[in-house]
Coordinates of C-alpha atoms in Angstrom, one line a residue:
M1 CA 110.1 127.4 -202.8
V2 CA 107.2 129.1 -201.0
K3 CA 103.5 128.3 -201.3
Y4 CA 101.4 131.4 -202.0
F5 CA 97.7 132.0 -201.3
L6 CA 95.5 134.8 -202.6
G7 CA 91.9 135.1 -201.7
Q8 CA 89.0 137.5 -201.3
S9 CA 86.0 137.3 -199.0
V10 CA 83.0 139.5 -198.3
L11 CA 81.2 140.1 -195.0
R12 CA 77.7 141.5 -195.3
S13 CA 78.3 144.1 -192.6
S14 CA 79.7 147.7 -192.7
W15 CA 83.4 148.4 -192.2
D16 CA 82.7 150.0 -188.8
Q17 CA 80.9 146.8 -187.7
V18 CA 83.7 144.6 -188.9
F19 CA 86.3 146.8 -187.3
T20 CA 84.5 146.5 -184.0
A21 CA 84.0 142.7 -184.3
F22 CA 87.7 142.3 -185.2
W23 CA 88.7 143.2 -181.6
Q24 CA 85.9 141.0 -180.1
R25 CA 86.0 137.9 -182.2
Y26 CA 87.7 135.7 -179.6
P27 CA 86.4 133.5 -178.2
N28 CA 83.8 132.1 -180.6
P29 CA 82.7 128.5 -181.4
Y30 CA 85.0 128.4 -184.5
S31 CA 88.2 129.6 -182.7
K32 CA 88.8 126.8 -180.2
H33 CA 92.3 126.6 -181.5
V34 CA 93.0 130.1 -180.2
L35 CA 94.1 129.8 -176.6
T36 CA 95.1 133.4 -175.6
E37 CA 95.3 136.9 -177.0
D38 CA 97.2 139.9 -175.5
I39 CA 97.8 143.4 -176.7
V40 CA 101.5 144.2 -176.3
H41 CA 101.6 147.6 -177.9
R42 CA 99.1 150.3 -179.1
E43 CA 99.6 153.9 -180.3
V44 CA 97.8 156.5 -182.3
T45 CA 100.0 158.2 -184.9
P46 CA 100.0 161.9 -185.7
D47 CA 97.9 161.2 -188.8
Q48 CA 95.3 159.5 -186.6
K49 CA 96.1 155.9 -187.5
L50 CA 95.8 153.2 -184.9
L51 CA 98.8 150.9 -184.6
S52 CA 98.5 147.7 -182.6
R53 CA 100.5 144.6 -181.9
R54 CA 98.9 141.5 -180.4
L55 CA 100.4 138.2 -179.3
L56 CA 98.2 135.2 -179.9
T57 CA 98.7 131.6 -178.8
K58 CA 97.2 128.9 -180.9
T59 CA 97.3 125.1 -180.8
N60 CA 99.5 123.5 -183.5
R61 CA 98.5 119.9 -184.2
M62 CA 101.2 118.3 -186.3
P63 CA 100.5 115.5 -188.8
R64 CA 101.7 112.1 -187.6
W65 CA 104.6 111.9 -190.0
A66 CA 105.8 115.3 -188.7
E67 CA 105.6 114.3 -185.1
R68 CA 108.1 111.6 -185.7
L69 CA 110.7 114.2 -186.6
F70 CA 110.4 116.1 -183.3
P71 CA 110.8 115.1 -179.7
A72 CA 107.6 114.4 -177.7
N73 CA 108.3 117.4 -175.4
V74 CA 108.2 119.9 -178.3
A75 CA 105.5 122.5 -177.6
H76 CA 102.4 122.1 -179.7
S77 CA 101.4 125.7 -179.2
V78 CA 102.3 128.4 -181.7
Y79 CA 103.0 132.0 -180.8
I80 CA 101.8 134.5 -183.4
L81 CA 102.4 138.2 -183.7
E82 CA 99.8 140.3 -185.3
D83 CA 100.5 143.9 -186.4
S84 CA 97.6 146.0 -187.5
I85 CA 97.2 149.5 -189.0
V86 CA 93.7 151.1 -188.9
D87 CA 93.0 154.1 -191.0
P88 CA 89.5 155.3 -190.0
Q89 CA 89.6 158.2 -192.4
N90 CA 89.9 155.9 -195.5
Q91 CA 88.2 153.0 -193.8
T92 CA 90.9 150.5 -194.2
M93 CA 92.5 148.1 -191.8
T94 CA 95.7 146.2 -192.7
T95 CA 97.0 143.3 -190.6
F96 CA 100.2 141.3 -190.8
T97 CA 100.7 138.0 -188.9
W98 CA 103.5 135.6 -188.6
N99 CA 104.6 132.8 -186.2
I100 CA 107.6 133.4 -184.0
N101 CA 108.3 129.8 -183.0
H102 CA 108.5 126.6 -185.0
A103 CA 109.7 128.8 -187.8
R104 CA 112.2 126.1 -189.0
L105 CA 109.4 123.6 -189.3
M106 CA 107.0 126.0 -191.0
M107 CA 106.6 129.8 -191.4
V108 CA 103.2 131.2 -192.2
E109 CA 103.0 134.9 -193.0
E110 CA 99.6 136.5 -193.8
R111 CA 98.6 140.0 -194.9
C112 CA 94.9 141.1 -194.9
V113 CA 93.3 144.3 -196.0
Y114 CA 89.8 145.1 -194.8
C115 CA 88.1 147.8 -196.9
V116 CA 84.6 148.9 -198.0
N117 CA 83.3 146.7 -200.7
S118 CA 83.3 148.4 -204.1
D119 CA 79.9 147.0 -205.1
N120 CA 78.1 147.6 -201.8
S121 CA 79.2 150.3 -199.4
G122 CA 77.4 148.5 -196.5
W123 CA 79.6 145.4 -197.0
T124 CA 83.3 144.8 -196.1
E125 CA 85.8 143.2 -198.4
I126 CA 88.8 141.2 -197.1
R127 CA 91.8 140.7 -199.4
R128 CA 94.0 138.0 -198.0
E129 CA 97.5 136.9 -199.0
A130 CA 99.7 134.2 -197.3
W131 CA 103.1 132.7 -197.8
V132 CA 103.9 129.3 -196.4
S133 CA 107.6 128.2 -196.2
S134 CA 109.7 125.5 -194.6
S135 CA 113.4 125.0 -194.2
L136 CA 113.3 121.3 -193.3
F137 CA 115.6 119.5 -195.6
G138 CA 113.9 116.7 -197.6
V139 CA 110.3 117.3 -196.4
S140 CA 109.8 121.0 -197.0
R141 CA 107.4 120.4 -199.9
A142 CA 105.2 118.1 -197.8
V143 CA 105.2 120.6 -194.9
Q144 CA 104.3 123.5 -197.2
E145 CA 101.4 121.5 -198.7
F146 CA 100.1 120.6 -195.3
G147 CA 100.5 124.2 -194.1
L148 CA 98.6 125.6 -197.0
A149 CA 95.8 123.1 -196.6
R150 CA 95.5 124.0 -192.9
F151 CA 95.6 127.7 -193.6
K152 CA 92.7 127.4 -196.1
S153 CA 90.8 125.5 -193.4
N154 CA 91.5 128.1 -190.8
V155 CA 90.3 130.9 -193.2
T156 CA 86.9 129.2 -193.4
K157 CA 86.8 129.1 -189.6
T158 CA 87.9 132.7 -189.3
M159 CA 85.0 133.8 -191.6
K160 CA 82.4 131.8 -189.7
G161 CA 83.8 133.2 -186.5
F162 CA 83.5 136.7 -187.8
E163 CA 79.9 136.1 -188.9
Y164 CA 79.0 134.6 -185.5
I165 CA 80.4 137.7 -183.6
L166 CA 78.8 140.1 -186.0
A167 CA 75.4 138.5 -185.5
K168 CA 75.8 138.8 -181.7
L169 CA 76.9 142.4 -181.9
Q170 CA 73.9 143.2 -184.2
G171 CA 71.5 141.5 -181.8
E172 CA 70.8 138.6 -184.1
T173 CA 70.8 135.0 -183.2
P174 CA 74.1 133.5 -184.5
S175 CA 73.9 130.5 -186.7
K176 CA 74.3 127.3 -184.8
T177 CA 77.5 125.4 -185.2
L178 CA 77.6 122.0 -186.8
A179 CA 78.4 120.5 -183.4
E180 CA 75.4 122.2 -181.8
T181 CA 73.1 121.1 -184.6
A182 CA 74.3 117.5 -184.3
K183 CA 73.9 117.5 -180.6
E184 CA 70.3 118.8 -180.9
A185 CA 69.5 116.3 -183.5
K186 CA 70.9 113.5 -181.3
E187 CA 68.8 114.7 -178.3
K188 CA 65.7 114.9 -180.6
A189 CA 66.3 111.4 -181.8
K190 CA 66.6 110.1 -178.2
E191 CA 63.3 111.9 -177.3
T192 CA 61.6 110.4 -180.4
A193 CA 62.9 106.9 -179.7
L194 CA 61.8 107.2 -176.0
A195 CA 58.3 108.4 -177.0
A196 CA 58.0 105.5 -179.5
T197 CA 59.1 103.0 -176.9
E198 CA 56.5 104.4 -174.4
K199 CA 53.8 104.3 -177.0
A200 CA 54.7 100.7 -178.0
K201 CA 54.5 99.7 -174.3
D202 CA 51.2 101.4 -173.9
L203 CA 49.8 99.6 -177.0
A204 CA 51.1 96.3 -175.8
N205 CA 49.5 96.8 -172.4
K206 CA 46.2 97.7 -174.0
A207 CA 46.4 94.7 -176.2
A208 CA 47.2 92.4 -173.3
T209 CA 44.3 93.8 -171.3
K210 CA 41.9 93.4 -174.2
Q211 CA 43.0 89.8 -174.6
Q212 CA 42.5 89.0 -170.9
Q213 CA 39.0 90.5 -171.1
Q214 CA 38.1 88.4 -174.1
Q215 CA 39.4 85.2 -172.4
Q216 CA 37.1 86.0 -169.4
F217 CA 34.0 85.9 -171.6
V218 CA 35.1 82.6 -173.3

């Protein structure tokens, strides 16, 4: 049995902008699990379509119950092939991705189509399909459930990464990540606490000085 995912997302940027951002989206604050990317093949077809193949390396953190099934020296990195077909005339880009190692544990295949949004020609629509399978006897269902949940989580990161890169390319200030916001809040809290402490010390010193002055007149 294979777990199937079907989803649709919209980026509020033109197809040309999204196409440009697609090749520049790594690194970004939401793609820390992406370690490397290399273009291994590229060609332009006679009908002016751009064909590309990239090799991506990503981290692959297994759940604890899955780690028990594999030796400690098993690589936690996943090698992923990504084929893409860009049709600039019709403004579509289709990508196919699949992992080429750990396939027995879990195979994740994804197909995305980037096209102009039908409701707003200045926006880009992404239609996404994915298939998650496992050939591990006895635990394949659990592996597939885990794989589907992780895939959905990664889709959210992918969209946030896209928005981050698009904002940079368009000269806007990218939205701060949750980690950056939390760090700033923590530093602000430290500054506030330090200021409150200094103010308390100052008030205490003033009170002590005033008390000493009053005692002198007694």
